Amino acid sequence: METLYNIGIVTPTYNEKDNILDMLNLLNASLSNSGLKCVILVMDDSSPDGTSQIVSDYISNFKSDNITLELKVRAGKQGLATAYTQGFAYLIEKYEPEFVMSIDADLSHNPKYIPKMYQKAIIEQADLVVGSRYVKGGGVKNWGIDRKVLSKGGSLYAKTILGVGINDFTSGFNLYNTKIFKKLDLDKVNARGYFFLIEMKYKIYKLGFKVVEFPIVFVDRVNGASKMSKSIFMEAVTGVIKLRFAKK
Ligand SMILES: Nc1nc2c(ncn2[C@@H]2O[C@H](COP(=O)(O)OP(=O)(O)O)[C@@H](O)[C@H]2O)c(=O)[nH]1
Ligand SMILES: [Mg+2]
């Protein structure tokens, strides 16, 4: 009998040519002796810098007993949220993994944490493990004061308005038990950008699932540029209010 896939990992890319090889090597190093069976899906939005070509070349030469690697290329930049929702839906349909995970491809989220986050989910019977910068042991490296304020302030803002005790609402490094998506429809997630990360955590908590945080040290990207923009930021600011006062 085929062993069950433990984790389906989605890593979205837009112009990550100088990060993606290191990222795939780190994922491989962290997972190959973990005892976990994993599938990794790179969701690229036709990056003009040729990220997808680098990934497909890597896949052609890739061999592993426990890791499956896939690439999906969408036509043009469509945002982080649907990269995740479509990626999750695809992996759930095809591989039926126990968990799905979101992880940035720009080396900010260290894959070394993945087996530990998985262990935490199992031991504590948690449905969502948030890789958290804002709990004891977590932190941020290389960010300027502006991004620090934006991120920590954003998480605090969401926590306060929504009245839910999650300290890192805007974290993009998350492990979800796929049973969540029997109750939470991935097609009905409205957000375009980072607000998605807040919306998912809130809805999952409100559905009664167990949410825990695992401390991570987030290291800001060295190569390439952030895709954070003013409109994406504003979506999150107004989105939190809408979420809080939305009718059931
Ligand atoms: N496929 C896809 N990936 C994206 C998009 N926007 C950002 N990403 C990826 O999502 C991850 C996080 O984005 P980033 O710009 O680093 O955000 P920041 O860390 O908050 O500054 C990176 O791996 C990006 O390449 C998008 O529109 N489509
Ligand atoms: Mg980043």
GROMACS .gro file of C-alpha atoms and ligand atoms in nm:
model
  277
    1MET     CA    1   0.000   0.000   0.000
    2GLU     CA    2   0.111   0.354  -0.075
    3THR     CA    3   0.207   0.544   0.238
    4LEU     CA    4   0.004   0.849   0.312
    5TYR     CA    5   0.142   1.190   0.225
    6ASN     CA    6   0.208   1.375   0.548
    7ILE     CA    7   0.243   1.726   0.406
    8GLY     CA    8   0.159   1.901   0.081
    9ILE     CA    9   0.372   2.214   0.067
   10VAL     CA   10   0.288   2.516  -0.149
   11THR     CA   11   0.560   2.771  -0.216
   12PRO     CA   12   0.451   3.063  -0.435
   13THR     CA   13   0.701   3.240  -0.657
   14TYR     CA   14   0.711   3.567  -0.842
   15ASN     CA   15   1.058   3.664  -0.963
   16GLU     CA   16   1.254   3.442  -0.727
   17LYS     CA   17   1.533   3.335  -0.965
   18ASP     CA   18   1.803   3.416  -0.710
   19ASN     CA   19   1.631   3.231  -0.424
   20ILE     CA   20   1.446   2.931  -0.561
   21LEU     CA   21   1.740   2.691  -0.600
   22ASP     CA   22   1.859   2.751  -0.244
   23MET     CA   23   1.500   2.716  -0.128
   24LEU     CA   24   1.450   2.381  -0.301
   25ASN     CA   25   1.784   2.254  -0.166
   26LEU     CA   26   1.691   2.360   0.188
   27LEU     CA   27   1.350   2.195   0.160
   28ASN     CA   28   1.517   1.878   0.039
   29ALA     CA   29   1.777   1.887   0.318
   30SER     CA   30   1.517   1.942   0.586
   31LEU     CA   31   1.269   1.682   0.463
   32SER     CA   32   1.476   1.400   0.315
   33ASN     CA   33   1.561   1.236   0.648
   34SER     CA   34   1.255   1.356   0.837
   35GLY     CA   35   1.055   1.038   0.796
   36LEU     CA   36   0.781   1.252   0.641
   37LYS     CA   37   0.638   1.188   0.299
   38CYS     CA   38   0.593   1.523   0.129
   39VAL     CA   39   0.488   1.680  -0.197
   40ILE     CA   40   0.618   2.026  -0.280
   41LEU     CA   41   0.433   2.244  -0.530
   42VAL     CA   42   0.596   2.559  -0.668
   43MET     CA   43   0.319   2.797  -0.782
   44ASP     CA   44   0.477   3.040  -1.025
   45ASP     CA   45   0.287   3.323  -1.189
   46SER     CA   46   0.490   3.326  -1.513
   47SER     CA   47   0.771   3.519  -1.343
   48PRO     CA   48   0.938   3.738  -1.607
   49ASP     CA   49   1.279   3.649  -1.457
   50GLY     CA   50   1.247   3.285  -1.561
   51THR     CA   51   1.195   3.127  -1.217
   52SER     CA   52   0.982   2.848  -1.364
   53GLN     CA   53   1.256   2.734  -1.604
   54ILE     CA   54   1.496   2.698  -1.313
   55VAL     CA   55   1.237   2.490  -1.126
   56SER     CA   56   1.157   2.264  -1.419
   57ASP     CA   57   1.529   2.198  -1.477
   58TYR     CA   58   1.566   2.114  -1.108
   59ILE     CA   59   1.270   1.875  -1.125
   60SER     CA   60   1.421   1.691  -1.427
   61ASN     CA   61   1.727   1.602  -1.218
   62PHE     CA   62   1.549   1.549  -0.888
   63LYS     CA   63   1.527   1.208  -0.721
   64SER     CA   64   1.398   1.131  -0.373
   65ASP     CA   65   1.237   0.843  -0.188
   66ASN     CA   66   1.002   1.058   0.015
   67ILE     CA   67   0.966   1.390  -0.169
   68THR     CA   68   0.762   1.461  -0.480
   69LEU     CA   69   0.824   1.790  -0.655
   70GLU     CA   70   0.583   1.968  -0.889
   71LEU     CA   71   0.561   2.300  -1.069
   72LYS     CA   72   0.245   2.481  -1.176
   73VAL     CA   73   0.264   2.794  -1.385
   74ARG     CA   74  -0.025   3.037  -1.397
   75ALA     CA   75  -0.072   3.301  -1.665
   76GLY     CA   76   0.048   3.626  -1.507
   77LYS     CA   77   0.064   3.764  -1.156
   78GLN     CA   78  -0.255   3.673  -0.971
   79GLY     CA   79  -0.164   3.730  -0.610
   80LEU     CA   80  -0.053   3.527  -0.312
   81ALA     CA   81  -0.398   3.425  -0.189
   82THR     CA   82  -0.513   3.227  -0.491
   83ALA     CA   83  -0.163   3.083  -0.538
   84TYR     CA   84  -0.220   2.920  -0.199
   85THR     CA   85  -0.590   2.831  -0.232
   86GLN     CA   86  -0.548   2.682  -0.580
   87GLY     CA   87  -0.228   2.509  -0.476
   88PHE     CA   88  -0.387   2.357  -0.166
   89ALA     CA   89  -0.696   2.245  -0.358
   90TYR     CA   90  -0.479   2.082  -0.622
   91LEU     CA   91  -0.262   1.895  -0.370
   92ILE     CA   92  -0.561   1.781  -0.163
   93GLU     CA   93  -0.736   1.648  -0.472
   94LYS     CA   94  -0.433   1.470  -0.615
   95TYR     CA   95  -0.237   1.350  -0.308
   96GLU     CA   96  -0.482   1.359  -0.015
   97PRO     CA   97  -0.215   1.478   0.232
   98GLU     CA   98  -0.275   1.487   0.605
   99PHE     CA   99  -0.158   1.852   0.619
  100VAL     CA  100  -0.093   2.134   0.376
  101MET     CA  101   0.162   2.405   0.437
  102SER     CA  102   0.236   2.754   0.305
  103ILE     CA  103   0.597   2.875   0.290
  104ASP     CA  104   0.755   3.174   0.115
  105ALA     CA  105   1.016   3.097  -0.149
  106ASP     CA  106   1.244   3.391  -0.067
  107LEU     CA  107   1.433   3.213   0.217
  108SER     CA  108   1.251   3.411   0.487
  109HIS     CA  109   1.091   3.093   0.618
  110ASN     CA  110   1.353   2.834   0.705
  111PRO     CA  111   1.242   2.482   0.603
  112LYS     CA  112   1.429   2.342   0.904
  113TYR     CA  113   1.119   2.424   1.110
  114ILE     CA  114   0.885   2.207   0.905
  115PRO     CA  115   0.941   1.872   1.084
  116LYS     CA  116   0.913   2.050   1.421
  117MET     CA  117   0.590   2.221   1.324
  118TYR     CA  118   0.455   1.886   1.211
  119GLN     CA  119   0.558   1.724   1.541
  120LYS     CA  120   0.381   2.000   1.730
  121ALA     CA  121   0.062   1.945   1.534
  122ILE     CA  122   0.069   1.574   1.612
  123ILE     CA  123   0.167   1.600   1.978
  124GLU     CA  124  -0.077   1.879   2.062
  125GLN     CA  125  -0.344   1.759   1.821
  126ALA     CA  126  -0.348   2.103   1.668
  127ASP     CA  127  -0.534   2.175   1.346
  128LEU     CA  128  -0.332   2.483   1.253
  129VAL     CA  129   0.030   2.551   1.347
  130VAL     CA  130   0.131   2.912   1.283
  131GLY     CA  131   0.505   2.977   1.238
  132SER     CA  132   0.515   3.273   1.472
  133ARG     CA  133   0.759   3.564   1.503
  134TYR     CA  134   0.577   3.711   1.798
  135VAL     CA  135   0.596   3.441   2.063
  136LYS     CA  136   0.887   3.358   2.294
  137GLY     CA  137   1.176   3.221   2.090
  138GLY     CA  138   1.054   3.378   1.767
  139GLY     CA  139   1.186   3.688   1.596
  140VAL     CA  140   1.271   3.888   1.286
  141LYS     CA  141   1.610   3.948   1.126
  142ASN     CA  142   1.718   4.209   0.869
  143TRP     CA  143   1.394   4.408   0.862
  144GLY     CA  144   1.407   4.786   0.886
  145ILE     CA  145   1.198   4.965   1.144
  146ASP     CA  146   0.921   5.035   0.888
  147ARG     CA  147   0.854   4.671   0.803
  148LYS     CA  148   0.885   4.574   1.169
  149VAL     CA  149   0.622   4.826   1.270
  150LEU     CA  150   0.399   4.726   0.979
  151SER     CA  151   0.417   4.356   1.057
  152LYS     CA  152   0.399   4.362   1.434
  153GLY     CA  153   0.147   4.648   1.427
  154GLY     CA  154  -0.059   4.460   1.168
  155SER     CA  155  -0.065   4.144   1.377
  156LEU     CA  156  -0.153   4.339   1.691
  157TYR     CA  157  -0.424   4.531   1.504
  158ALA     CA  158  -0.582   4.207   1.379
  159LYS     CA  159  -0.552   4.042   1.719
  160THR     CA  160  -0.718   4.337   1.894
  161ILE     CA  161  -1.002   4.398   1.649
  162LEU     CA  162  -1.078   4.031   1.600
  163GLY     CA  163  -1.044   3.947   1.967
  164VAL     CA  164  -0.854   3.625   1.904
  165GLY     CA  165  -0.534   3.533   2.088
  166ILE     CA  166  -0.313   3.466   1.788
  167ASN     CA  167   0.009   3.671   1.808
  168ASP     CA  168   0.126   3.647   1.447
  169PHE     CA  169  -0.185   3.689   1.234
  170THR     CA  170   0.013   3.791   0.926
  171SER     CA  171   0.254   3.498   0.924
  172GLY     CA  172   0.276   3.322   0.591
  173PHE     CA  173   0.440   3.010   0.732
  174ASN     CA  174   0.151   2.783   0.832
  175LEU     CA  175   0.066   2.416   0.863
  176TYR     CA  176  -0.303   2.326   0.817
  177ASN     CA  177  -0.468   1.993   0.886
  178THR     CA  178  -0.660   1.921   0.565
  179LYS     CA  179  -0.970   1.826   0.763
  180ILE     CA  180  -1.017   2.205   0.799
  181PHE     CA  181  -1.100   2.227   0.430
  182LYS     CA  182  -1.397   1.995   0.467
  183LYS     CA  183  -1.557   2.283   0.659
  184LEU     CA  184  -1.381   2.585   0.509
  185ASP     CA  185  -1.434   2.626   0.137
  186LEU     CA  186  -1.110   2.732  -0.030
  187ASP     CA  187  -1.309   2.885  -0.319
  188LYS     CA  188  -1.481   3.122  -0.080
  189VAL     CA  189  -1.166   3.295   0.044
  190ASN     CA  190  -1.206   3.651  -0.080
  191ALA     CA  191  -0.869   3.807  -0.019
  192ARG     CA  192  -0.620   3.886  -0.289
  193GLY     CA  193  -0.299   3.946  -0.096
  194TYR     CA  194  -0.175   3.921   0.260
  195PHE     CA  195  -0.519   3.966   0.408
  196PHE     CA  196  -0.571   3.605   0.312
  197LEU     CA  197  -0.334   3.506   0.590
  198ILE     CA  198  -0.542   3.688   0.850
  199GLU     CA  199  -0.876   3.574   0.709
  200MET     CA  200  -0.779   3.206   0.707
  201LYS     CA  201  -0.655   3.207   1.066
  202TYR     CA  202  -0.963   3.388   1.193
  203LYS     CA  203  -1.212   3.166   1.010
  204ILE     CA  204  -1.033   2.850   1.120
  205TYR     CA  205  -1.035   2.964   1.482
  206LYS     CA  206  -1.402   3.060   1.462
  207LEU     CA  207  -1.490   2.717   1.325
  208GLY     CA  208  -1.357   2.575   1.651
  209PHE     CA  209  -1.029   2.430   1.529
  210LYS     CA  210  -0.726   2.425   1.755
  211VAL     CA  211  -0.470   2.691   1.659
  212VAL     CA  212  -0.119   2.693   1.812
  213GLU     CA  213   0.195   2.895   1.744
  214PHE     CA  214   0.547   2.765   1.689
  215PRO     CA  215   0.834   3.016   1.729
  216ILE     CA  216   1.026   3.093   1.411
  217VAL     CA  217   1.297   3.341   1.328
  218PHE     CA  218   1.198   3.517   1.007
  219VAL     CA  219   1.492   3.642   0.799
  220ASP     CA  220   1.414   3.913   0.545
  221ARG     CA  221   1.502   3.834   0.187
  222VAL     CA  222   1.855   3.914   0.069
  223ASN     CA  223   1.781   3.869  -0.304
  224GLY     CA  224   1.493   4.006  -0.507
  225ALA     CA  225   1.218   4.245  -0.406
  226SER     CA  226   0.913   4.227  -0.183
  227LYS     CA  227   0.576   4.239  -0.359
  228MET     CA  228   0.411   4.415  -0.068
  229SER     CA  229   0.220   4.719  -0.196
  230LYS     CA  230  -0.003   4.993  -0.064
  231SER     CA  231  -0.320   4.841  -0.209
  232ILE     CA  232  -0.241   4.501  -0.060
  233PHE     CA  233  -0.177   4.669   0.274
  234MET     CA  234  -0.506   4.860   0.259
  235GLU     CA  235  -0.695   4.543   0.173
  236ALA     CA  236  -0.575   4.403   0.505
  237VAL     CA  237  -0.664   4.714   0.705
  238THR     CA  238  -1.024   4.731   0.581
  239GLY     CA  239  -1.055   4.354   0.555
  240VAL     CA  240  -1.003   4.304   0.927
  241ILE     CA  241  -1.290   4.542   1.007
  242LYS     CA  242  -1.518   4.372   0.753
  243LEU     CA  243  -1.427   4.033   0.891
  244ARG     CA  244  -1.502   4.139   1.246
  245PHE     CA  245  -1.844   4.281   1.165
  246ALA     CA  246  -1.946   4.034   0.895
  247LYS     CA  247  -2.285   3.866   0.944
  248LYS     CA  248  -2.261   3.498   1.024
  249LIG     N1  249   0.271   3.300  -0.744
  249LIG     C1  250   0.280   3.418  -0.681
  249LIG     N2  251   0.369   3.435  -0.581
  249LIG     C2  252   0.377   3.556  -0.520
  249LIG     C3  253   0.295   3.666  -0.557
  249LIG     N3  254   0.326   3.772  -0.475
  249LIG     C4  255   0.425   3.728  -0.392
  249LIG     N4  256   0.456   3.598  -0.419
  249LIG     C5  257   0.553   3.511  -0.349
  249LIG     O1  258   0.509   3.502  -0.215
  249LIG     C6  259   0.619   3.501  -0.123
  249LIG     C7  260   0.607   3.620  -0.026
  249LIG     O2  261   0.611   3.742  -0.098
  249LIG     P1  262   0.709   3.865  -0.062
  249LIG     O3  263   0.700   3.960  -0.174
  249LIG     O4  264   0.842   3.813  -0.023
  249LIG     O5  265   0.636   3.925   0.063
  249LIG     P2  266   0.698   3.982   0.200
  249LIG     O6  267   0.788   3.875   0.255
  249LIG     O7  268   0.580   4.008   0.287
  249LIG     O8  269   0.771   4.106   0.162
  249LIG     C8  270   0.743   3.504  -0.210
  249LIG     O9  271   0.788   3.372  -0.230
  249LIG     C9  272   0.694   3.566  -0.340
  249LIG    O10  273   0.769   3.529  -0.453
  249LIG    C10  274   0.201   3.645  -0.664
  249LIG    O11  275   0.126   3.733  -0.705
  249LIG     N5  276   0.198   3.521  -0.722
  250MG      MG  277   0.934   3.798   0.163
   0.00000   0.00000   0.00000
